[in-house]
């Protein structure tokens, strides 16, 4: 898959140029897990979005008013190092392979940066990610300030990446959407496989392993976030990741797991009966969450606000809670007083892209942002009845969430994760293994 990283870069250069700003974007460093073993490296999302380059210890400098507008600093070729830790692209090959104007060894970054930034009034830099880097960047500003005496235009402030690159990332292009569709399809297959494999006595970690292996075997690059496999009341812990208990007959199992493909995320949650058949109270609450989720997706379209998708889900959930006697009515008061928050304490969705909780403003000038074509968001209402909740005992310990990945199109939505069983009938059939992988 070839990505239009040069297009991303050109669009950002134009946007920076309008503000007279330059930008510096770091790939990131390898992080030690313990001893001398490192976590698997993943480039920072902004950096990858602009370069398509996957190596650590690299930085992209965008200088729209400079002679070299796109400059990459990266690790030089090193025969000894490459034997131990893999091939490097190297300085000589980088300009042609990545379509940039110039490349230099990473160790020359700090020395060359002041000159590259001259002629710009501000620098986009993600302050607060790495203290050492922030100090070095401040030192660069101090050095460039010396040039002001000669009349040169020098940068005087940092700009957070929000306004420029994060606004671009919020709107996905066709190549990005193709990747996200594929990631969601692979997630669908993994969820189906987990539903079919679940049974009383199976340990949560077996399903965890099955999800991850399906992601990788189907061509994904890994998990977009830590898989959540939560049997029974574990589902009421929103970020339960222990995944180490045996599943029990009569319990539900909540799985929140998404495939990452070329660093793009999918984010899918399903809840299903461990032994393949919903019990009556479980089914009733499941239908409430399903109704809220379908209504929220139907509501989503260009022109409606992000918040109104949440409000739609909250109304349906609250109606269900009142109908089944978990909340006192009337519905309007239960919503106004936020009593539903005892059972539904999170938002109904978030932007999705290179980051699972992707970048992009949710509010513009204090108002909830309107949805537009090209945005991708999750829609994920849930209900969580604590084991000590002050409700009829039959509801206690039930946790349900249903989450899909939704692209806003010109006239509505496209559900990227539509291949995952969702209705009661579909889910029970998938638990019986009655449905095979779709692709
Ligand atoms: Mn999510």
Short mmCIF file of C-alpha atoms and ligand atoms in Angstrom, two decimals:
data_model
loop_
_atom_site.label_atom_id
_atom_site.label_comp_id
_atom_site.label_asym_id
_atom_site.label_seq_id
_atom_site.Cartn_x
_atom_site.Cartn_y
_atom_site.Cartn_z
CA UNK A 1 0.00 0.00 0.00
CA UNK A 2 1.43 3.36 -1.02
CA UNK A 3 0.16 6.29 0.94
CA UNK A 4 -0.13 9.86 -0.21
CA UNK A 5 2.30 11.04 2.45
CA UNK A 6 3.68 13.67 0.04
CA UNK A 7 0.11 14.97 -0.31
CA UNK A 8 -0.24 15.13 3.47
CA UNK A 9 3.06 16.99 3.60
CA UNK A 10 2.16 19.43 0.83
CA UNK A 11 -1.17 20.23 2.44
CA UNK A 12 0.54 20.87 5.76
CA UNK A 13 3.22 23.01 4.11
CA UNK A 14 0.50 25.22 2.61
CA UNK A 15 -1.27 25.48 5.94
CA UNK A 16 2.00 26.34 7.74
CA UNK A 17 2.93 28.87 5.06
CA UNK A 18 -0.29 30.80 5.66
CA UNK A 19 0.82 31.29 9.27
CA UNK A 20 4.51 31.83 8.47
CA UNK A 21 5.25 28.78 10.60
CA UNK A 22 7.67 25.87 10.33
CA UNK A 23 7.20 22.46 11.94
CA UNK A 24 9.37 19.79 13.54
CA UNK A 25 8.00 16.25 13.91
CA UNK A 26 9.81 13.44 15.71
CA UNK A 27 9.48 9.73 15.02
CA UNK A 28 10.35 8.90 18.64
CA UNK A 29 12.91 6.75 20.42
CA UNK A 30 12.84 3.07 21.29
CA UNK A 31 11.60 2.53 24.84
CA UNK A 32 13.12 -0.04 27.17
CA UNK A 33 10.57 -2.49 28.56
CA UNK A 34 12.92 -4.06 31.11
CA UNK A 35 16.55 -5.05 31.26
CA UNK A 36 17.90 -4.41 27.79
CA UNK A 37 14.80 -5.47 25.90
CA UNK A 38 12.77 -2.78 24.13
CA UNK A 39 9.08 -2.48 23.31
CA UNK A 40 8.29 -2.98 19.65
CA UNK A 41 8.80 0.46 18.10
CA UNK A 42 5.92 2.42 16.61
CA UNK A 43 6.53 5.85 15.04
CA UNK A 44 4.55 8.79 16.38
CA UNK A 45 1.33 9.26 14.42
CA UNK A 46 2.01 12.82 13.22
CA UNK A 47 5.45 11.79 11.96
CA UNK A 48 4.16 8.69 10.19
CA UNK A 49 1.26 10.62 8.65
CA UNK A 50 3.72 13.05 7.08
CA UNK A 51 6.47 10.64 6.03
CA UNK A 52 5.34 7.02 5.86
CA UNK A 53 8.71 6.33 7.50
CA UNK A 54 8.84 3.75 10.29
CA UNK A 55 12.29 4.02 11.87
CA UNK A 56 13.05 5.46 15.33
CA UNK A 57 15.42 8.41 15.84
CA UNK A 58 14.19 10.50 12.97
CA UNK A 59 12.76 13.99 12.61
CA UNK A 60 10.96 15.77 9.78
CA UNK A 61 11.46 19.52 9.44
CA UNK A 62 8.91 21.37 7.32
CA UNK A 63 10.02 24.87 6.40
CA UNK A 64 7.64 26.38 3.83
CA UNK A 65 9.71 29.59 3.56
CA UNK A 66 13.06 27.79 3.34
CA UNK A 67 15.09 26.62 0.37
CA UNK A 68 14.64 23.01 1.46
CA UNK A 69 11.00 22.73 2.45
CA UNK A 70 10.92 19.10 3.63
CA UNK A 71 14.05 17.84 5.36
CA UNK A 72 14.42 14.47 7.08
CA UNK A 73 16.98 13.64 9.75
CA UNK A 74 17.48 9.89 10.21
CA UNK A 75 19.87 7.19 11.36
CA UNK A 76 22.74 6.71 8.90
CA UNK A 77 23.54 3.30 7.46
CA UNK A 78 25.64 1.27 9.91
CA UNK A 79 26.68 -2.25 8.95
CA UNK A 80 27.37 -3.39 12.50
CA UNK A 81 24.09 -2.00 13.91
CA UNK A 82 22.06 -3.33 10.99
CA UNK A 83 23.25 -6.89 11.69
CA UNK A 84 21.78 -6.63 15.20
CA UNK A 85 18.64 -4.58 14.73
CA UNK A 86 17.62 -4.53 11.11
CA UNK A 87 18.08 -2.64 7.86
CA UNK A 88 18.06 1.14 7.81
CA UNK A 89 16.94 3.28 4.89
CA UNK A 90 19.93 5.58 5.29
CA UNK A 91 20.63 9.18 4.36
CA UNK A 92 21.49 8.68 0.69
CA UNK A 93 18.34 6.77 -0.28
CA UNK A 94 15.86 8.80 1.79
CA UNK A 95 15.12 11.76 -0.54
CA UNK A 96 14.08 9.60 -3.47
CA UNK A 97 12.27 6.90 -1.50
CA UNK A 98 10.31 9.35 0.65
CA UNK A 99 10.03 12.24 -1.80
CA UNK A 100 11.68 14.78 0.49
CA UNK A 101 14.03 17.60 -0.47
CA UNK A 102 17.04 16.64 1.64
CA UNK A 103 18.21 14.17 4.30
CA UNK A 104 20.90 14.36 6.96
CA UNK A 105 22.13 12.16 9.82
CA UNK A 106 19.93 12.52 12.90
CA UNK A 107 22.90 13.67 14.99
CA UNK A 108 23.14 16.82 12.85
CA UNK A 109 19.57 17.90 13.68
CA UNK A 110 20.30 20.32 16.50
CA UNK A 111 23.17 21.94 14.68
CA UNK A 112 21.25 22.46 11.43
CA UNK A 113 17.82 23.28 12.86
CA UNK A 114 18.34 26.98 13.75
CA UNK A 115 19.21 27.81 10.16
CA UNK A 116 16.32 25.78 8.73
CA UNK A 117 13.86 27.67 10.94
CA UNK A 118 15.02 31.17 9.95
CA UNK A 119 12.36 33.10 8.04
CA UNK A 120 9.50 31.60 10.06
CA UNK A 121 7.75 33.31 12.96
CA UNK A 122 6.64 30.19 14.86
CA UNK A 123 7.35 26.47 15.04
CA UNK A 124 4.88 23.64 15.34
CA UNK A 125 6.26 21.34 18.04
CA UNK A 126 4.45 18.89 20.28
CA UNK A 127 5.58 20.34 23.61
CA UNK A 128 5.42 18.08 26.65
CA UNK A 129 6.02 14.68 25.04
CA UNK A 130 9.76 14.52 25.83
CA UNK A 131 11.43 16.91 28.29
CA UNK A 132 14.93 16.56 26.86
CA UNK A 133 13.61 17.35 23.40
CA UNK A 134 11.71 20.39 24.71
CA UNK A 135 14.92 21.71 26.29
CA UNK A 136 16.82 21.21 23.04
CA UNK A 137 14.06 22.95 21.08
CA UNK A 138 14.17 25.91 23.50
CA UNK A 139 17.89 26.10 22.97
CA UNK A 140 17.26 26.27 19.21
CA UNK A 141 14.92 29.25 19.69
CA UNK A 142 17.58 30.95 21.81
CA UNK A 143 20.13 30.47 19.07
CA UNK A 144 17.86 31.69 16.29
CA UNK A 145 17.00 34.77 18.38
CA UNK A 146 20.61 35.91 17.98
CA UNK A 147 19.95 36.30 14.25
CA UNK A 148 17.18 38.81 14.94
CA UNK A 149 19.84 41.47 15.48
CA UNK A 150 20.75 41.18 11.81
CA UNK A 151 17.16 41.73 10.80
CA UNK A 152 16.30 38.09 10.11
CA UNK A 153 12.79 36.80 10.78
CA UNK A 154 13.12 34.32 13.65
CA UNK A 155 10.61 32.01 15.34
CA UNK A 156 9.37 33.34 18.66
CA UNK A 157 6.82 30.76 19.77
CA UNK A 158 5.74 27.14 19.71
CA UNK A 159 2.45 26.12 18.19
CA UNK A 160 0.87 22.83 19.29
CA UNK A 161 0.17 20.45 16.36
CA UNK A 162 -3.57 20.76 16.97
CA UNK A 163 -4.38 23.59 14.60
CA UNK A 164 -2.39 22.39 11.63
CA UNK A 165 -1.61 18.71 11.37
CA UNK A 166 -4.40 17.44 13.62
CA UNK A 167 -7.04 19.21 11.59
CA UNK A 168 -5.68 17.53 8.46
CA UNK A 169 -5.58 14.11 10.13
CA UNK A 170 -9.22 14.38 11.17
CA UNK A 171 -10.36 14.13 7.54
CA UNK A 172 -9.36 10.80 6.03
CA UNK A 173 -8.37 10.39 2.38
CA UNK A 174 -9.28 7.42 0.19
CA UNK A 175 -6.05 5.48 0.80
CA UNK A 176 -6.44 5.90 4.54
CA UNK A 177 -10.07 4.79 4.38
CA UNK A 178 -9.13 1.70 2.37
CA UNK A 179 -6.71 0.76 5.15
CA UNK A 180 -9.26 1.46 7.87
CA UNK A 181 -11.91 -0.62 6.07
CA UNK A 182 -9.50 -3.52 5.87
CA UNK A 183 -8.51 -3.16 9.54
CA UNK A 184 -12.19 -3.23 10.52
CA UNK A 185 -12.80 -6.33 8.37
CA UNK A 186 -9.95 -8.15 10.07
CA UNK A 187 -11.37 -7.11 13.44
CA UNK A 188 -14.74 -8.50 12.36
CA UNK A 189 -13.14 -11.86 11.60
CA UNK A 190 -11.35 -11.86 14.95
CA UNK A 191 -14.56 -11.10 16.86
CA UNK A 192 -16.42 -13.87 15.00
CA UNK A 193 -13.62 -16.31 15.79
CA UNK A 194 -13.72 -15.35 19.47
CA UNK A 195 -17.50 -15.75 19.66
CA UNK A 196 -17.23 -19.22 18.15
CA UNK A 197 -14.35 -20.24 20.44
CA UNK A 198 -15.86 -18.97 23.69
CA UNK A 199 -17.32 -21.60 26.02
CA UNK A 200 -17.61 -22.23 29.74
CA UNK A 201 -14.17 -23.12 31.12
CA UNK A 202 -12.27 -21.29 28.39
CA UNK A 203 -9.86 -18.75 29.85
CA UNK A 204 -10.15 -15.12 28.78
CA UNK A 205 -6.50 -15.18 27.73
CA UNK A 206 -7.24 -17.88 25.14
CA UNK A 207 -9.64 -15.50 23.42
CA UNK A 208 -7.09 -12.68 23.87
CA UNK A 209 -4.54 -14.83 22.02
CA UNK A 210 -7.05 -15.81 19.33
CA UNK A 211 -7.91 -12.15 18.66
CA UNK A 212 -4.26 -11.14 18.35
CA UNK A 213 -3.35 -14.13 16.20
CA UNK A 214 -6.27 -13.43 13.88
CA UNK A 215 -5.14 -9.80 13.50
CA UNK A 216 -1.63 -10.89 12.56
CA UNK A 217 -2.57 -13.89 10.40
CA UNK A 218 -4.97 -11.78 8.36
CA UNK A 219 -2.28 -9.19 7.59
CA UNK A 220 -2.74 -6.72 10.41
CA UNK A 221 0.31 -5.22 12.08
CA UNK A 222 -0.95 -5.93 15.59
CA UNK A 223 -3.46 -4.74 18.18
CA UNK A 224 -4.54 -1.11 17.97
CA UNK A 225 -4.73 -1.10 21.79
CA UNK A 226 -4.64 -3.68 24.59
CA UNK A 227 -7.37 -6.27 24.00
CA UNK A 228 -10.13 -6.32 26.60
CA UNK A 229 -11.67 -9.76 27.18
CA UNK A 230 -14.00 -9.49 30.15
CA UNK A 231 -16.26 -12.30 31.31
CA UNK A 232 -19.18 -11.63 33.68
CA UNK A 233 -18.88 -8.59 35.94
CA UNK A 234 -15.38 -7.88 34.62
CA UNK A 235 -17.25 -6.11 31.81
CA UNK A 236 -18.25 -3.41 34.32
CA UNK A 237 -14.57 -2.41 34.63
CA UNK A 238 -14.25 -0.22 31.56
CA UNK A 239 -10.57 -0.88 30.93
CA UNK A 240 -10.31 -4.44 32.26
CA UNK A 241 -7.14 -5.89 30.71
CA UNK A 242 -6.16 -8.71 33.11
CA UNK A 243 -7.84 -11.17 30.73
CA UNK A 244 -6.96 -14.12 32.97
CA UNK A 245 -10.21 -15.59 34.30
CA UNK A 246 -12.21 -18.58 33.23
CA UNK A 247 -15.45 -17.86 31.43
CA UNK A 248 -18.59 -19.20 33.10
CA UNK A 249 -21.84 -20.57 31.73
CA UNK A 250 -24.64 -18.03 32.01
CA UNK A 251 -22.25 -15.06 31.88
CA UNK A 252 -21.73 -12.54 29.13
CA UNK A 253 -18.29 -11.88 27.66
CA UNK A 254 -17.37 -8.38 26.54
CA UNK A 255 -14.57 -8.08 23.98
CA UNK A 256 -13.15 -4.67 23.02
CA UNK A 257 -10.39 -5.38 20.52
CA UNK A 258 -9.29 -3.83 17.25
CA UNK A 259 -6.74 -4.65 14.61
CA UNK A 260 -4.06 -2.12 13.72
CA UNK A 261 -3.08 -2.10 10.05
CA UNK A 262 -0.19 0.06 8.83
CA UNK A 263 -0.62 1.99 12.09
CA UNK A 264 -4.30 2.77 11.42
CA UNK A 265 -6.68 1.62 14.15
CA UNK A 266 -9.97 -0.13 14.23
CA UNK A 267 -11.89 -0.21 17.51
CA UNK A 268 -14.67 -2.76 17.92
CA UNK A 269 -16.62 -4.01 20.92
CA UNK A 270 -19.12 -6.84 21.10
CA UNK A 271 -20.80 -8.56 24.02
CA UNK A 272 -22.04 -12.14 23.73
CA UNK A 273 -23.20 -15.04 25.91
CA UNK A 274 -20.37 -17.38 26.91
CA UNK A 275 -22.56 -20.47 26.34
CA UNK A 276 -24.25 -19.09 23.24
CA UNK A 277 -27.66 -18.13 24.66
CA UNK A 278 -28.61 -14.77 26.21
CA UNK A 279 -30.48 -15.07 29.52
CA UNK A 280 -33.65 -12.97 29.70
CA UNK A 281 -32.27 -9.99 31.72
CA UNK A 282 -29.10 -9.96 29.60
CA UNK A 283 -31.10 -9.97 26.39
CA UNK A 284 -33.38 -7.16 27.58
CA UNK A 285 -30.42 -4.89 28.41
CA UNK A 286 -28.61 -5.96 25.24
CA UNK A 287 -31.61 -4.86 23.19
CA UNK A 288 -31.55 -1.48 24.96
CA UNK A 289 -27.86 -0.93 24.12
CA UNK A 290 -28.37 -2.19 20.56
CA UNK A 291 -31.33 0.13 20.04
CA UNK A 292 -29.28 3.07 21.34
CA UNK A 293 -26.32 2.19 19.15
CA UNK A 294 -28.39 1.80 15.98
CA UNK A 295 -30.27 5.04 16.71
CA UNK A 296 -27.02 6.94 17.31
CA UNK A 297 -25.53 5.68 14.03
CA UNK A 298 -28.74 6.55 12.16
CA UNK A 299 -28.58 10.03 13.67
CA UNK A 300 -24.96 10.59 12.60
CA UNK A 301 -24.60 12.47 9.29
CA UNK A 302 -23.01 15.65 7.97
CA UNK A 303 -24.28 18.73 9.74
CA UNK A 304 -25.31 17.18 13.07
CA UNK A 305 -23.05 17.79 16.05
CA UNK A 306 -20.73 15.23 17.62
CA UNK A 307 -22.53 15.78 20.93
CA UNK A 308 -25.97 15.08 19.48
CA UNK A 309 -24.85 11.53 18.62
CA UNK A 310 -24.12 11.04 22.33
CA UNK A 311 -27.41 12.70 23.30
CA UNK A 312 -29.31 10.32 21.00
CA UNK A 313 -27.71 7.29 22.65
CA UNK A 314 -28.26 8.66 26.16
CA UNK A 315 -31.99 9.18 25.50
CA UNK A 316 -32.50 5.63 24.21
CA UNK A 317 -30.45 4.10 27.04
CA UNK A 318 -32.35 6.09 29.64
CA UNK A 319 -35.70 5.11 28.11
CA UNK A 320 -34.67 1.46 28.40
CA UNK A 321 -33.44 1.85 31.97
CA UNK A 322 -36.71 3.47 33.01
CA UNK A 323 -38.80 0.89 31.11
CA UNK A 324 -37.07 -2.00 32.89
CA UNK A 325 -37.19 -0.35 36.30
CA UNK A 326 -33.46 0.29 36.80
CA UNK A 327 -34.10 4.04 36.85
CA UNK A 328 -37.00 6.07 38.09
CA UNK A 329 -38.83 8.12 35.46
CA UNK A 330 -39.75 10.35 33.92
CA UNK A 331 -37.09 9.95 31.23
CA UNK A 332 -36.54 13.70 30.80
CA UNK A 333 -35.73 14.13 34.47
CA UNK A 334 -33.43 11.09 34.55
CA UNK A 335 -31.54 12.64 31.65
CA UNK A 336 -31.50 16.15 33.09
CA UNK A 337 -30.28 14.97 36.48
CA UNK A 338 -27.83 12.59 34.76
CA UNK A 339 -29.08 9.64 36.81
CA UNK A 340 -28.25 7.38 33.89
CA UNK A 341 -24.58 7.96 34.71
CA UNK A 342 -24.82 5.23 37.36
CA UNK A 343 -25.03 2.78 34.42
CA UNK A 344 -23.47 4.74 31.55
CA UNK A 345 -20.45 6.81 32.52
CA UNK A 346 -18.49 7.29 29.30
CA UNK A 347 -18.91 9.18 26.05
CA UNK A 348 -20.60 7.53 23.07
CA UNK A 349 -17.60 7.85 20.78
CA UNK A 350 -14.33 9.39 19.74
CA UNK A 351 -12.46 10.14 16.53
CA UNK A 352 -10.61 7.17 15.05
CA UNK A 353 -7.55 7.07 12.79
CA UNK A 354 -3.84 6.58 13.32
CA UNK A 355 -4.57 6.95 17.03
CA UNK A 356 -7.39 4.95 18.57
CA UNK A 357 -8.54 8.10 20.32
CA UNK A 358 -7.61 10.12 17.28
CA UNK A 359 -6.71 13.79 17.13
CA UNK A 360 -9.06 16.56 16.04
CA UNK A 361 -11.03 19.14 18.00
CA UNK A 362 -14.41 18.08 19.40
CA UNK A 363 -15.45 21.68 19.97
CA UNK A 364 -15.07 24.71 17.73
CA UNK A 365 -15.50 28.10 19.39
CA UNK A 366 -17.11 26.44 22.38
CA UNK A 367 -19.74 24.58 20.32
CA UNK A 368 -19.82 20.84 19.70
CA UNK A 369 -18.35 20.27 16.27
CA UNK A 370 -20.55 19.38 13.32
CA UNK A 371 -19.82 16.11 11.55
CA UNK A 372 -18.43 16.30 7.99
CA UNK A 373 -17.60 13.75 5.29
CA UNK A 374 -14.25 12.04 5.80
CA UNK A 375 -14.41 11.98 9.60
CA UNK A 376 -14.31 8.55 11.24
CA UNK A 377 -15.73 8.10 14.73
CA UNK A 378 -16.71 5.24 16.98
CA UNK A 379 -20.27 4.81 18.23
CA UNK A 380 -20.13 2.77 21.43
CA UNK A 381 -22.93 3.06 23.95
CA UNK A 382 -22.99 0.63 26.86
CA UNK A 383 -24.69 -0.23 30.13
CA UNK A 384 -22.80 -1.40 33.20
CA UNK A 385 -24.72 -2.60 36.25
CA UNK A 386 -22.35 -2.87 39.20
CA UNK A 387 -22.55 -6.00 41.33
CA UNK A 388 -23.70 -3.90 44.29
CA UNK A 389 -26.09 -1.68 42.30
CA UNK A 390 -29.35 -0.76 44.01
CA UNK A 391 -31.51 -2.62 41.47
CA UNK A 392 -33.25 -5.99 41.16
CA UNK A 393 -30.58 -8.68 41.65
CA UNK A 394 -31.20 -10.14 38.19
CA UNK A 395 -29.54 -7.13 36.56
CA UNK A 396 -26.43 -7.01 38.72
CA UNK A 397 -23.02 -7.69 37.19
CA UNK A 398 -24.24 -7.28 33.62
CA UNK A 399 -21.90 -5.16 31.46
CA UNK A 400 -22.65 -4.57 27.78
CA UNK A 401 -21.02 -2.37 25.15
CA UNK A 402 -21.53 -2.40 21.38
CA UNK A 403 -19.02 -0.41 19.34
CA UNK A 404 -18.66 0.18 15.61
CA UNK A 405 -16.38 2.34 13.48
CA UNK A 406 -18.41 4.85 11.47
CA UNK A 407 -17.30 6.93 8.50
CA UNK A 408 -19.26 10.10 7.84
CA UNK A 409 -20.08 10.18 4.12
CA UNK A 410 -21.64 12.89 1.92
CA UNK A 411 -25.17 11.74 2.71
CA UNK A 412 -24.93 9.69 5.91
CA UNK A 413 -22.59 7.03 7.19
CA UNK A 414 -20.69 3.91 6.25
CA UNK A 415 -20.16 1.44 9.09
CA UNK A 416 -16.63 0.15 8.54
CA UNK A 417 -17.11 -2.67 11.04
CA UNK A 418 -20.47 -3.80 9.64
CA UNK A 419 -19.15 -7.36 9.29
CA UNK A 420 -19.31 -8.04 13.03
CA UNK A 421 -22.44 -9.89 14.26
CA UNK A 422 -24.63 -7.48 16.21
CA UNK A 423 -28.29 -8.46 16.56
CA UNK A 424 -29.21 -11.05 19.19
CA UNK A 425 -29.81 -13.64 16.45
CA UNK A 426 -26.54 -12.87 14.64
CA UNK A 427 -24.54 -13.00 17.86
CA UNK A 428 -26.07 -16.28 19.04
CA UNK A 429 -25.45 -17.81 15.60
CA UNK A 430 -21.82 -16.66 15.67
CA UNK A 431 -21.42 -18.17 19.15
CA UNK A 432 -22.57 -21.50 17.72
CA UNK A 433 -19.91 -21.07 15.07
CA UNK A 434 -22.71 -21.13 12.51
CA UNK A 435 -21.14 -18.34 10.53
CA UNK A 436 -17.70 -18.61 9.03
CA UNK A 437 -15.27 -15.81 8.39
CA UNK A 438 -16.60 -13.49 5.71
CA UNK A 439 -13.45 -12.94 3.68
MN1 LIG B 1 -13.53 3.06 21.44
#
